[in-house]
Structures are given as C-alpha cells and as structure tokens.
Amino acid sequence: MMSLIDGIARSALFTLDPETAHGLSITALKSGLVPGCRANLDPRLSVNVAGLAFPNPLGMAAGFDKNAEVPNELMRLGFGYAEIGTLTPKPQQGNPRPRIFRLVNDHAVINRLGFNNQGHATAHARITARPRDGILGINIGANKDSDDRAGDYVAGIDLFADVADYFTVNISSPNTPGLRNLQTREALSELMGRVLAERDRKARRIPVFLKIAPDLTEPDLDDIAAECLTHRLDGVIISNTTLSRNGLSADPKRDESGGLSGRPMFARSTIVLAKMRLKLGIDMPLIGVGGIDSAETAAEKIRAGADLVQLYTGFIYGGPMLPGRILRGLSRLCDHENLKCISDLRDSRTGHYAGMAIPE
C-alpha cells in the first residue's frame, strides 16, 4: 500500500516543474500528513562518528532543506540525521529558472541552483525556535558576490555554533563560479585554518566536515587528503554533484549545464570515496553520497569505506517511504551476514573501488 501511495505521489509531483514540486514536498512535510517510521529503529544500525551518536547511518543530504524548514520532519521519516543548507551569510536568489531538470530514465537530476537560500539569520531563527530532535548538520557556503569567501564560512561557524551538531564546509558546488578553486591546496589550507580557528574559539568542539567534488584528479585528491590530515579535520563528505555526463541515456536535458546527481553518480562517487579512504587511513570519518536509492547501494558505500551515507536525488524518485525501506533492508543485511553493527561492513570493498579509474 505504501509503495502505491509513493507511486501516486511521485506521478502527481512529476507533472509539475521540479522546483514547484520541491516546494510542495516541503509543504507536505510541514503539514504532518507524511507518515514517519520511527518504529523501525534497530540498535545494530547505530553509528558513532566524530563524537556524535547517530541512530542510523542514513542522512538527508544538503540541498533538500535549504532553509531549515523541516529537519525534524525528515528525521521522523527515519533519517538518522539531516543536513540543512547550503546557507550563505546574505540571502541570494541563485541562478535564473528553470534550473532543475529531471532525467527520469536515468533516475538523475541536473541542477544549477547556485546556493539559493534565505540567508543565515532566517535559518538560525528557525532552528532556535524548534525543539531539539536528532542530529542536525549545518552546510555553509559563500555568497556569489563575496569579497572574502573564506570569511563567509567563518561567519557561518560563528553564528550557528550554538545550534549545529556538525558543520559541512561546502567548496564543491559547480554552480557558484570559482567556488571549486577553494579545493586547491593553498586555498584549502587557508580556508581550513580560518574555519577551524573560529570553531576552536567556541565553548564546545563542533565537528567540521569538508564536502568535495567527484571530478578531482588523483593529485588533487592527494593534496586534499594531506590538508585534511594536517588540519585534523573531523571528516570528509564524498561527494557533491558532477559535471560529467558519463553513462547517461539520450535525454535532451542531459546537455543542460549544472551538477548531475542520482544513479549515474554512484560509481564515480564511490570510487572517489574508496580512494580517499586509502589516502586518509582508517580513522578519518567519511560520509558517502551519490546514487544511493536502496539498502544495497547504501551498503555498498559502507563497504567502500563510508561511516555514514546521505541521499537526496534517490528521495525524489523513491518518495518519503524510501528511508524506511533502506533501514529495513540494512536490518535484513545484518541478519543475513550476522552483523552486530552495520559498521562491520566498512572497508570490505575499498581496494576494489580504489583500484578503478574515475569515469571520464
């Protein structure tokens, strides 16, 4: 019955422009009409990462709840945590519409949103007004017209330090011109130094994660890994959307500019994840993102070296019951493989993926 409801809801939403459909999804979650799945909690799925106790490894990635409107509602769907944003100090409109494109045959999306959000102050007010309910990540970015982009990230750390369970420094969106240049070693070193210095001035130590692109070269990955270890970063999220169009079907929208997400991202992002696991060692927390839409794909990310996983595009195609289906599938996997903890899967296929070339 729930699969039927999911299918009907998706069919209705897919008759609408993607951005309009997204707004209706947020409204539906706010209404309380979408059923949750908290009864499916399984202690074997709990994970401790960067000093935080996650009830399960599945999170909603940044981009869905840009303005902190429904983090609690997302966690009631079964997500072990929710990451809001990307948030910039000043509100900004982002790029002109249309700027989101569904590639239905590929279960993929291309977006060129450009960090559209209502700004720090609005999001902070919403968060402080809500009851605390689960682990909340704050994804921070820089305004397009900023004269000091590193300073924008520092401002995010400063303002949200009283409400964030962890921060994500997003320097990997392809939709803000020049942003990915912050991934170069010199720029990244300066950025991490300033961000972590601001974090360390706070009363409590809040984990800081770095979100990287899947389109980096091997030397780029080496440089990022070296800086993450030098600065003792708390974790890396792998990965953001890709500029590659490798493996897509003949959809006329495939040539739209922007970042690609969804199923075609799975192999590319998982290969980068595994490579970074080997470069960073066994102790650095890694969060795997890209192409997750089932228990099997979530488990494969963990096998490739992830401690936690996130999805977003899979939610667009799978509907609000998807988190529950994934969690039940992971529980069955624990039964089948006699696992005491889902983390026991980690690193079992790292070498397999790390030995693969990143698709062109």
Coordinates of C-alpha atoms in Angstrom, one line a residue:
M1 CA 0.0 0.0 0.0
M2 CA 2.8 2.5 0.9
S3 CA 4.5 1.7 -2.4
L4 CA 1.3 2.5 -4.2
I5 CA 1.0 5.8 -2.3
D6 CA 4.6 6.7 -3.1
G7 CA 3.9 5.9 -6.8
I8 CA 0.8 8.1 -6.9
A9 CA 2.5 10.9 -5.1
R10 CA 5.5 10.8 -7.4
S11 CA 3.3 10.7 -10.5
A12 CA 1.5 13.8 -9.3
L13 CA 4.6 15.7 -8.5
F14 CA 6.3 14.8 -11.7
T15 CA 3.6 16.6 -13.7
L16 CA 4.9 19.8 -12.1
D17 CA 8.1 21.8 -12.6
P18 CA 10.8 20.3 -10.4
E19 CA 11.2 23.4 -8.3
T20 CA 7.4 23.7 -7.7
A21 CA 7.3 20.0 -6.9
H22 CA 10.1 20.5 -4.3
G23 CA 8.2 23.4 -2.7
L24 CA 5.1 21.2 -2.4
S25 CA 7.2 18.4 -0.8
I26 CA 8.4 20.8 1.9
T27 CA 4.8 21.9 2.5
A28 CA 3.6 18.3 2.7
L29 CA 6.2 17.6 5.3
K30 CA 5.3 20.7 7.3
S31 CA 1.7 19.6 7.3
G32 CA 2.4 16.4 9.2
L33 CA 0.4 14.3 6.7
V34 CA 3.5 12.3 5.7
P35 CA 3.8 9.2 7.9
G36 CA 7.0 8.5 9.8
C37 CA 8.8 5.3 10.5
R38 CA 10.4 5.7 13.9
A39 CA 9.2 2.2 14.9
N40 CA 11.9 0.8 12.6
L41 CA 14.8 1.7 14.8
D42 CA 17.4 -1.1 15.0
P43 CA 20.3 -0.7 17.5
R44 CA 22.6 -2.5 15.1
L45 CA 22.3 0.4 12.7
S46 CA 23.6 3.0 15.3
V47 CA 27.0 4.6 14.5
N48 CA 29.3 6.7 16.5
V49 CA 31.1 9.3 14.3
A50 CA 33.2 12.3 15.3
G51 CA 31.9 12.1 18.8
L52 CA 28.2 12.0 17.7
A53 CA 25.8 9.1 18.3
F54 CA 23.8 8.6 15.1
P55 CA 20.8 6.3 15.5
N56 CA 21.4 5.0 11.9
P57 CA 23.9 5.9 9.2
L58 CA 21.4 7.3 6.7
G59 CA 21.1 11.1 6.4
M60 CA 19.4 13.6 4.2
A61 CA 22.0 15.5 2.2
A62 CA 22.1 19.3 2.0
G63 CA 20.1 20.8 -0.8
F64 CA 16.7 19.4 0.1
D65 CA 16.0 21.6 3.2
K66 CA 18.0 24.7 2.2
N67 CA 16.4 27.0 4.8
A68 CA 15.9 24.8 7.9
E69 CA 12.2 24.4 7.4
V70 CA 11.7 20.6 8.0
P71 CA 14.8 19.0 9.7
N72 CA 12.6 17.3 12.4
E73 CA 10.1 16.1 9.9
L74 CA 12.9 14.5 7.8
M75 CA 14.2 12.6 10.9
R76 CA 10.7 11.4 11.6
L77 CA 10.8 9.7 8.2
G78 CA 13.6 7.6 9.5
F79 CA 16.7 9.6 8.6
G80 CA 19.4 9.3 11.3
Y81 CA 20.4 12.9 10.8
A82 CA 19.6 15.9 8.5
E83 CA 21.9 18.4 6.9
I84 CA 20.4 21.8 6.0
G85 CA 21.7 24.4 3.6
T86 CA 23.8 25.3 1.8
L87 CA 23.5 28.6 3.8
T88 CA 25.2 31.8 2.9
P89 CA 25.5 34.9 5.1
K90 CA 23.3 37.0 2.9
P91 CA 20.1 35.8 1.2
Q92 CA 20.5 35.2 -2.5
Q93 CA 18.2 34.2 -5.3
G94 CA 20.6 31.8 -7.1
N95 CA 20.6 31.3 -10.8
P96 CA 17.6 32.1 -13.1
R97 CA 14.8 29.5 -13.5
P98 CA 14.4 26.9 -14.9
R99 CA 17.4 25.5 -13.0
I100 CA 16.4 21.9 -12.1
F101 CA 16.0 19.2 -14.7
R102 CA 14.8 15.6 -14.2
L103 CA 16.4 12.8 -16.3
V104 CA 13.7 10.3 -15.5
N105 CA 15.1 7.4 -17.5
D106 CA 18.4 7.7 -15.6
H107 CA 16.9 8.4 -12.2
A108 CA 19.0 11.5 -12.2
V109 CA 18.7 15.3 -11.8
I110 CA 20.8 18.2 -13.1
N111 CA 20.7 21.4 -11.1
R112 CA 22.3 24.8 -11.4
L113 CA 20.6 26.4 -8.4
G114 CA 23.5 28.5 -7.3
F115 CA 23.2 28.4 -3.4
N116 CA 19.7 30.0 -3.5
N117 CA 18.7 30.4 0.2
Q118 CA 17.2 32.9 2.7
G119 CA 20.5 33.6 4.5
H120 CA 22.0 32.9 7.9
A121 CA 19.6 35.0 10.0
T122 CA 16.4 33.4 8.8
A123 CA 17.7 29.8 9.1
H124 CA 19.2 30.5 12.6
A125 CA 15.9 31.9 13.8
R126 CA 14.0 28.8 12.6
I127 CA 16.5 26.4 14.2
T128 CA 16.4 28.1 17.6
A129 CA 12.6 28.1 17.6
R130 CA 12.3 24.4 17.0
P131 CA 12.6 21.6 19.7
R132 CA 15.8 19.6 19.5
D133 CA 15.1 16.4 17.7
G134 CA 18.1 14.4 16.4
I135 CA 21.4 15.3 14.8
L136 CA 21.5 18.5 12.7
G137 CA 24.2 19.4 10.3
I138 CA 24.7 22.9 9.0
N139 CA 26.1 23.1 5.5
I140 CA 27.8 26.5 4.9
G141 CA 28.8 28.3 1.8
A142 CA 29.9 31.6 0.4
N143 CA 27.8 34.3 -1.3
K144 CA 28.4 34.6 -5.1
D145 CA 29.4 38.3 -4.8
S146 CA 31.5 37.9 -1.6
D147 CA 34.9 39.7 -1.4
D148 CA 36.1 37.3 1.2
R149 CA 34.7 33.8 0.7
A150 CA 36.7 32.3 3.5
G151 CA 35.2 34.9 5.7
D152 CA 31.7 33.8 4.8
Y153 CA 32.5 30.3 6.0
V154 CA 33.9 31.7 9.3
A155 CA 30.7 33.7 9.7
G156 CA 28.7 30.5 9.4
I157 CA 30.7 28.8 12.1
D158 CA 30.3 31.9 14.4
L159 CA 26.5 32.2 14.0
F160 CA 25.5 28.6 14.1
A161 CA 27.9 27.3 16.8
D162 CA 25.1 27.3 19.3
V163 CA 22.8 25.0 17.3
A164 CA 24.9 22.9 15.0
D165 CA 25.8 19.3 15.8
Y166 CA 28.3 19.4 13.0
F167 CA 29.3 21.7 10.1
T168 CA 29.9 20.9 6.5
V169 CA 32.2 23.3 4.6
N170 CA 30.8 23.1 1.0
I171 CA 33.5 24.2 -1.5
S172 CA 32.5 21.8 -4.2
S173 CA 29.3 23.1 -5.8
P174 CA 29.8 23.6 -9.6
N175 CA 27.1 26.3 -9.7
T176 CA 28.9 29.2 -8.0
P177 CA 31.7 30.5 -10.3
G178 CA 35.2 29.9 -8.8
L179 CA 34.0 28.1 -5.7
R180 CA 35.7 24.9 -6.6
N181 CA 39.0 26.8 -6.7
L182 CA 38.9 26.6 -2.9
Q183 CA 39.8 22.9 -3.3
T184 CA 43.3 23.8 -4.5
R185 CA 45.9 23.1 -1.8
E186 CA 46.9 26.7 -0.9
A187 CA 43.3 28.0 -0.9
L188 CA 42.1 25.0 1.1
S189 CA 44.9 25.3 3.7
E190 CA 44.0 29.0 4.3
L191 CA 40.3 28.2 4.5
M192 CA 40.6 25.3 6.9
G193 CA 43.0 27.3 9.1
R194 CA 40.5 30.1 9.4
V195 CA 37.4 27.9 9.8
L196 CA 38.9 25.7 12.4
A197 CA 40.4 28.6 14.3
E198 CA 36.9 30.0 14.6
R199 CA 35.5 26.7 15.7
D200 CA 38.2 26.3 18.3
R201 CA 37.2 29.7 19.8
K202 CA 33.7 28.3 20.7
A203 CA 32.7 26.8 24.1
R204 CA 32.3 23.3 22.6
R205 CA 34.1 21.5 19.9
I206 CA 31.8 21.0 16.9
P207 CA 32.9 18.6 14.2
V208 CA 33.7 20.1 10.9
F209 CA 33.4 18.1 7.7
L210 CA 34.6 19.1 4.2
K211 CA 32.4 18.3 1.1
I212 CA 34.5 17.7 -2.0
A213 CA 33.7 17.2 -5.7
P214 CA 33.8 13.9 -7.6
D215 CA 35.7 15.4 -10.6
L216 CA 39.1 15.8 -8.9
T217 CA 42.3 14.3 -10.3
E218 CA 44.5 11.9 -8.3
P219 CA 47.0 14.7 -7.4
D220 CA 44.0 16.9 -6.3
L221 CA 42.8 14.1 -4.0
D222 CA 46.3 13.7 -2.6
D223 CA 46.5 17.4 -1.8
I224 CA 43.1 17.5 -0.2
A225 CA 43.9 14.4 1.9
A226 CA 47.2 15.9 3.0
E227 CA 45.4 19.1 4.2
C228 CA 42.6 17.2 5.9
L229 CA 45.2 15.2 7.9
T230 CA 47.4 18.3 8.6
H231 CA 44.4 20.3 10.0
R232 CA 43.0 17.2 11.8
L233 CA 39.6 17.7 10.1
D234 CA 36.7 15.7 11.6
G235 CA 35.6 14.1 8.3
V236 CA 35.0 14.3 4.6
I237 CA 31.8 14.1 2.6
I238 CA 32.2 12.4 -0.8
S239 CA 30.8 13.8 -2.9
N240 CA 29.0 16.7 -4.4
T241 CA 27.4 16.7 -7.9
T242 CA 29.4 16.1 -11.0
L243 CA 29.9 17.9 -14.3
S244 CA 30.4 14.6 -16.1
R245 CA 27.6 13.3 -18.3
N246 CA 29.2 9.8 -18.5
G247 CA 26.7 7.0 -18.9
L248 CA 23.5 9.0 -19.4
S249 CA 20.8 8.0 -21.8
A250 CA 19.8 10.1 -24.8
D251 CA 17.7 12.6 -22.9
P252 CA 17.6 16.1 -24.4
K253 CA 18.1 17.6 -20.9
R254 CA 21.4 15.8 -20.4
D255 CA 23.2 18.8 -22.0
E256 CA 21.8 21.3 -19.5
S257 CA 24.5 23.0 -17.5
G258 CA 24.9 22.3 -13.8
G259 CA 25.7 19.4 -11.5
L260 CA 24.4 15.9 -12.1
S261 CA 23.2 13.7 -9.2
G262 CA 21.4 10.4 -8.9
R263 CA 22.1 6.9 -10.1
P264 CA 24.7 7.8 -12.7
M265 CA 26.8 9.3 -9.9
F266 CA 27.1 6.1 -7.9
A267 CA 30.2 4.6 -9.5
R268 CA 32.1 7.8 -9.8
S269 CA 31.5 9.0 -6.2
T270 CA 32.1 5.5 -4.8
I271 CA 35.5 5.3 -6.5
V272 CA 36.5 8.7 -5.1
L273 CA 35.2 7.6 -1.7
A274 CA 37.4 4.5 -1.7
K275 CA 40.4 6.3 -2.9
M276 CA 40.1 8.8 -0.1
R277 CA 39.6 6.1 2.5
L278 CA 43.0 4.7 1.5
K279 CA 44.6 8.1 1.4
L280 CA 43.2 9.2 4.8
G281 CA 43.5 6.0 6.7
I282 CA 41.0 4.1 8.8
D283 CA 40.3 6.7 11.4
M284 CA 39.0 9.7 9.4
P285 CA 35.2 9.7 9.2
L286 CA 33.9 9.6 5.7
I287 CA 30.3 10.2 4.5
G288 CA 29.4 8.6 1.2
V289 CA 26.9 10.4 -1.1
G290 CA 25.9 9.9 -4.7
G291 CA 23.5 7.4 -6.3
I292 CA 22.1 5.9 -3.1
D293 CA 18.5 4.8 -3.6
S294 CA 18.3 1.4 -1.9
A295 CA 19.7 -0.6 1.0
E296 CA 22.0 -2.3 -1.4
T297 CA 23.6 0.9 -2.7
A298 CA 23.8 2.3 0.9
A299 CA 25.6 -0.9 2.0
E300 CA 28.0 -0.7 -0.9
K301 CA 29.0 2.8 0.1
I302 CA 29.8 1.5 3.6
R303 CA 31.7 -1.5 2.1
A304 CA 33.8 1.0 0.1
G305 CA 34.8 2.9 3.2
A306 CA 31.9 5.1 4.4
D307 CA 31.0 5.5 8.0
L308 CA 27.8 7.4 7.2
V309 CA 25.8 7.9 4.0
Q310 CA 23.5 10.5 2.6
L311 CA 20.9 10.8 -0.2
Y312 CA 18.8 13.4 -1.9
T313 CA 18.0 12.5 -5.5
G314 CA 17.0 9.0 -4.5
F315 CA 14.4 10.6 -2.3
I316 CA 12.9 12.5 -5.3
Y317 CA 12.4 9.2 -7.2
G318 CA 11.8 6.9 -4.2
G319 CA 9.4 9.1 -2.2
P320 CA 9.0 9.6 1.6
M321 CA 8.9 5.8 2.4
L322 CA 12.4 5.3 0.9
P323 CA 14.3 5.9 4.2
G324 CA 12.2 3.2 6.0
R325 CA 12.8 0.8 3.1
I326 CA 16.5 1.4 3.2
L327 CA 16.7 0.9 7.0
R328 CA 14.6 -2.3 6.9
G329 CA 16.9 -3.6 4.1
L330 CA 20.0 -2.8 6.2
S331 CA 18.5 -4.6 9.2
R332 CA 17.9 -7.7 6.9
L333 CA 21.5 -7.4 5.8
C334 CA 22.6 -7.5 9.4
D335 CA 20.5 -10.6 9.9
H336 CA 21.8 -12.3 6.8
E337 CA 25.5 -11.6 7.4
N338 CA 25.2 -12.0 11.2
L339 CA 26.5 -8.5 11.9
K340 CA 26.5 -6.9 15.3
C341 CA 26.8 -3.5 13.8
I342 CA 26.3 -2.2 10.3
S343 CA 29.7 -0.5 10.5
D344 CA 31.3 -4.0 10.3
L345 CA 30.7 -3.8 6.6
R346 CA 33.1 -0.9 6.2
D347 CA 36.2 -1.3 4.1
S348 CA 35.3 -4.7 2.7
R349 CA 35.5 -3.4 -0.9
T350 CA 37.7 -0.4 -0.5
G351 CA 40.5 -1.9 -2.5
H352 CA 38.1 -3.0 -5.3
Y353 CA 36.8 0.5 -5.9
A354 CA 40.1 2.3 -5.2
G355 CA 41.7 0.3 -8.0
M356 CA 39.2 1.6 -10.5
A357 CA 39.7 4.6 -12.7
I358 CA 37.3 7.5 -12.2
P359 CA 35.0 7.6 -15.3
E360 CA 35.7 10.3 -17.8

